CSV table of C-alpha atoms in Angstrom, one decimal:
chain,number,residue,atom,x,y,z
A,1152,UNK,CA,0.0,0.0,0.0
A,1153,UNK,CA,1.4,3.1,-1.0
A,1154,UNK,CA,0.9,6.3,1.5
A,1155,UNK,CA,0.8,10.0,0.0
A,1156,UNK,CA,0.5,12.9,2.8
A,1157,UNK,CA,-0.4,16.5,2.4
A,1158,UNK,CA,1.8,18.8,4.2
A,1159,UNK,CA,0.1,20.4,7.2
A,1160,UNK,CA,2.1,24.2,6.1
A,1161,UNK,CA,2.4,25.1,2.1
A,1162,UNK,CA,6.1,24.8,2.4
A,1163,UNK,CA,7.3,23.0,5.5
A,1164,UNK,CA,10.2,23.2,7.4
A,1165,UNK,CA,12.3,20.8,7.9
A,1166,UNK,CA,11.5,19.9,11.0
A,1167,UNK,CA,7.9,19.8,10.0
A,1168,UNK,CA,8.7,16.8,7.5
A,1169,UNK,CA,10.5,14.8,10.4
A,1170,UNK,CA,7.3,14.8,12.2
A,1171,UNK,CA,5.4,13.8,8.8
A,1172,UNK,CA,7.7,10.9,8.0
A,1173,UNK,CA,7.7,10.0,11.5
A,1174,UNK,CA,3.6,10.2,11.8
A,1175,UNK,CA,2.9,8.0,8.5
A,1176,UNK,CA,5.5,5.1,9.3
A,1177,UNK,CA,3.3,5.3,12.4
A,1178,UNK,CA,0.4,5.1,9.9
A,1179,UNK,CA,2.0,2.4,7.8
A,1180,UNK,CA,2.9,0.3,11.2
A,1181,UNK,CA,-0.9,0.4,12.4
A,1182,UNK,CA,-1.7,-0.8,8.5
A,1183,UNK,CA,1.0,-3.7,9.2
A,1184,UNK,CA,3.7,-2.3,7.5
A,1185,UNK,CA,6.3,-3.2,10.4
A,1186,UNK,CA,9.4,-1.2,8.3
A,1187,UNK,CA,7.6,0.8,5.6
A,1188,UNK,CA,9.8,1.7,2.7
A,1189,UNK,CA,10.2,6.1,2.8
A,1190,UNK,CA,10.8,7.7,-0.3
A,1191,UNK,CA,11.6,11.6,0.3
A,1192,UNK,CA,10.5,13.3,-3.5
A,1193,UNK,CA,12.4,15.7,-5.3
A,1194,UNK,CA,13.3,16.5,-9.0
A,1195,UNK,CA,16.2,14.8,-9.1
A,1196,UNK,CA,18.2,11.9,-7.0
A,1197,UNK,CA,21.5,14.0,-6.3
A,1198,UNK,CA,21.8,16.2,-3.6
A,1199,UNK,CA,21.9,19.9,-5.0
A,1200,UNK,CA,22.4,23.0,-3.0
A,1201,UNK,CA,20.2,24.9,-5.6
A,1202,UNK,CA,17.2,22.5,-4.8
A,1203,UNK,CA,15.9,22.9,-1.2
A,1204,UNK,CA,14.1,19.7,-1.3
A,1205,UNK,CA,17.5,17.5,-1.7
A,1206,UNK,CA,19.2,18.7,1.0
A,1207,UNK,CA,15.9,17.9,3.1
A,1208,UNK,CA,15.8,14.8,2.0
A,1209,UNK,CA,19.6,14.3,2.8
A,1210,UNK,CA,18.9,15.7,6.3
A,1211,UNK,CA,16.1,13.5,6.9
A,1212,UNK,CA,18.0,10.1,5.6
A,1213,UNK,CA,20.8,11.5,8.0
A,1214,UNK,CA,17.6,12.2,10.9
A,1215,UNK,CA,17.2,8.3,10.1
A,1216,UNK,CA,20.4,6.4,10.8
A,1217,UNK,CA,20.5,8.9,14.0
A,1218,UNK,CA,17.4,7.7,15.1
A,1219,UNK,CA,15.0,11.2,15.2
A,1220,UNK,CA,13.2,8.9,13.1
A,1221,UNK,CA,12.3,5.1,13.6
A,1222,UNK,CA,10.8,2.4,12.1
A,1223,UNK,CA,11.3,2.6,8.7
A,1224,UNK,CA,13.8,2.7,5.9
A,1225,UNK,CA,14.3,6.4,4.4
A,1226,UNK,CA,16.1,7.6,1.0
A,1227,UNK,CA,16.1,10.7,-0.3
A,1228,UNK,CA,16.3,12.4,-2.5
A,1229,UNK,CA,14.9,10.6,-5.0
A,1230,UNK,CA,12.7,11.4,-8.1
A,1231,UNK,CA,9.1,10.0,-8.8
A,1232,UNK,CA,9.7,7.3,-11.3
A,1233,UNK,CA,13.6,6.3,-9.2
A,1234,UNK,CA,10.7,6.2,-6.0
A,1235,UNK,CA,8.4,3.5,-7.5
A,1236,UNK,CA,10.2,2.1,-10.6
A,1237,UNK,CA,13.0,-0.5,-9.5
A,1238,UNK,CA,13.6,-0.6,-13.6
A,1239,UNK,CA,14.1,3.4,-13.6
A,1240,UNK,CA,16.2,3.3,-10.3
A,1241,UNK,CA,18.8,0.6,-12.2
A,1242,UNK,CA,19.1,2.4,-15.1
A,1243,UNK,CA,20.2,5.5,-13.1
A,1244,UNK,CA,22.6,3.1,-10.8
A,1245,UNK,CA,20.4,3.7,-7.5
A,1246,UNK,CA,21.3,0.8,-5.2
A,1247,UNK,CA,18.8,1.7,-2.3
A,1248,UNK,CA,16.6,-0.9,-0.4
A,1249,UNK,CA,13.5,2.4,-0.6
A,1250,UNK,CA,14.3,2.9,-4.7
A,1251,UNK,CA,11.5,1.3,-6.6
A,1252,UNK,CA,9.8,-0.3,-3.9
A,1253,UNK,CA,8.6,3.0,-1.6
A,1254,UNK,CA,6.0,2.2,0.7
A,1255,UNK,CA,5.3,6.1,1.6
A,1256,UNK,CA,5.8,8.9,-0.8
A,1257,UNK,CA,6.8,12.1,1.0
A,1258,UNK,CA,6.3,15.1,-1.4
A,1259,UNK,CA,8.4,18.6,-0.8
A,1260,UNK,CA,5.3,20.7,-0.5
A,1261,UNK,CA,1.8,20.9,-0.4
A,1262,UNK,CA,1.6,22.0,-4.3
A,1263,UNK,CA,3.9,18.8,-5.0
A,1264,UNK,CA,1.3,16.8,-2.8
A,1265,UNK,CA,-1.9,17.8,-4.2
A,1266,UNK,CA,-0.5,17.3,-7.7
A,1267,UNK,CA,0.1,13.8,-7.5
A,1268,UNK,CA,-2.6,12.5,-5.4
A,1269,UNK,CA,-4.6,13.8,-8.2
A,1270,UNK,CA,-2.6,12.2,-10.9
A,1271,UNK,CA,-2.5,8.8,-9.3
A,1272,UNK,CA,-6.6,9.3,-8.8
A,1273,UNK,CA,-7.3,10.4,-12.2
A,1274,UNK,CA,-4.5,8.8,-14.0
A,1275,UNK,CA,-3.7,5.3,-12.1
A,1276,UNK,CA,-7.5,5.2,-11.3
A,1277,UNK,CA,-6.4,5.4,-7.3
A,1278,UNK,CA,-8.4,6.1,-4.4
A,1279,UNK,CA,-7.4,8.3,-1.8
A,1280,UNK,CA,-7.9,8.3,2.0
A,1281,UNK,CA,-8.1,11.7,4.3
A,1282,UNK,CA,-6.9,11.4,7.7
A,1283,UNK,CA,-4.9,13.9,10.1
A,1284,UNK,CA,-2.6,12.3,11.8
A,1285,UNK,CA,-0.1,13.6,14.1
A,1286,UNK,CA,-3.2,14.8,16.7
A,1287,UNK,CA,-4.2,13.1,19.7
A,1288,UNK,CA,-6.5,11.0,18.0
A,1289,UNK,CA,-6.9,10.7,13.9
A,1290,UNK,CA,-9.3,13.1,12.2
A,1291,UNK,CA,-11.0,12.8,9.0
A,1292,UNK,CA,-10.2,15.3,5.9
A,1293,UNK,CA,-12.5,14.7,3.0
A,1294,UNK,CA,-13.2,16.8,0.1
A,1295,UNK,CA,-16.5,17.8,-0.6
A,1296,UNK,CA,-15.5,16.2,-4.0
A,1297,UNK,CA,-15.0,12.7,-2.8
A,1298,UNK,CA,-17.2,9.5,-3.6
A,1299,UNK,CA,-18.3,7.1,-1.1
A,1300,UNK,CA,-15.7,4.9,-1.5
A,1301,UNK,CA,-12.9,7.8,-0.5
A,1302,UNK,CA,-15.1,8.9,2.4
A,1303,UNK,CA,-15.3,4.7,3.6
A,1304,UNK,CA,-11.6,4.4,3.1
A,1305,UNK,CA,-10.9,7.7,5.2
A,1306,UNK,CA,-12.9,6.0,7.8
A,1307,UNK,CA,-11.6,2.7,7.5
A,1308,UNK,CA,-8.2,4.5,7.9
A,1309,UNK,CA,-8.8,6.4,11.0
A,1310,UNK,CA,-10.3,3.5,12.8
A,1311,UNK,CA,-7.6,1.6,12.1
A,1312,UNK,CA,-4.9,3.8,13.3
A,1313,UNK,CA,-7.2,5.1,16.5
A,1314,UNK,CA,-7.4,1.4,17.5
A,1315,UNK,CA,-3.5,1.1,16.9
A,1316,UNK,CA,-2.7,3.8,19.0
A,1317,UNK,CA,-5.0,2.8,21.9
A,1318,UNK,CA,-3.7,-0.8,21.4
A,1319,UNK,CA,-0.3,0.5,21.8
A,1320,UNK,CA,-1.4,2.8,24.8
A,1321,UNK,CA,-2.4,-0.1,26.6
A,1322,UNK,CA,0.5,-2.0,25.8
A,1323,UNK,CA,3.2,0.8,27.2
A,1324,UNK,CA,4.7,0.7,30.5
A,1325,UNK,CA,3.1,4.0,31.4
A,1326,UNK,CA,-0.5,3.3,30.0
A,1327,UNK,CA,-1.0,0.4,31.9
């Protein structure tokens, strides 16, 4: 199952995109994901000092093997087709365990975002689930423009992760 987030700011910081990775490999773990595959989006898979969204995705890989963020695998930066095309990622000469096989799909901005939700809706024939995550409990975000099979998912989605985090409430030493 592949993840796509909106960003909660139009152009977040960087440590706003620690806290989104972090929040949807929570999301991928209550899905069953135990080490969801992160792929951190940009134009290109080098890291360029001209394009913000490389040396993010250099900071947060480095975030990673420091442990600000767990349980998953992260590489970055990488572009869309290197992210989900192990084909594209060998002819480029990525060797990545994430390249071609990305389990979440962490786009540099909120314009990025939008734009490729609603290419893999109305050009992969997707469906897309809304939920908030981050919050004390998960909140639903549907679009007045969404069928009744995006409005189940987005439920489906945010009862699953509520009854992860209570599950894993109960099961901590301090929520015993």
């Amino acid at each position: 199952m592949k993840l796509q987030l909106l960003l909660e700011t139009k152009y977040p910081k960087l440590a706003e995109k620690r806290d989104i990775v972090q929040n949807a490999i929570e999301l991928a773990h209550a899905l069953g994901n135990d080490n969801p595959r992160v792929a951190i989006l940009s134009a290109v898979e080098t890291v360029n000092p001209k394009i913000t969204s490389t040396i993010d995705a250099a900071a947060l890989c480095k975030m990673a093997e420091r442990g600000q963020i767990s349980g998953g695998t992260l590489d970055g930066p990488l572009a869309f087709d290197n992210a989900v095309s192990e084909a594209a990622a060998r002819t480029k000469g990525i060797i990545s365990p994430v390249a071609g096989r990305a389990d979440i799909l962490l786009a540099p901005d909120l314009e990025a975002a939008n734009m490729l939700m609603k290419q893999l809706t109305h050009l992969a024939d997707a469906t897309g689930a809304g939920v908030v995550v981050g919050a004390r409990v998960p909140i639903m975000l549907t679009s007045r423009a969404d069928d009744a099979l995006t409005r189940m998912a987005s439920s489906a989605l945010a009862l699953l992760l509520a009854d992860y985090q209570r599950r894993s409430l109960l099961s901590s030493p301090s929520g015993a």
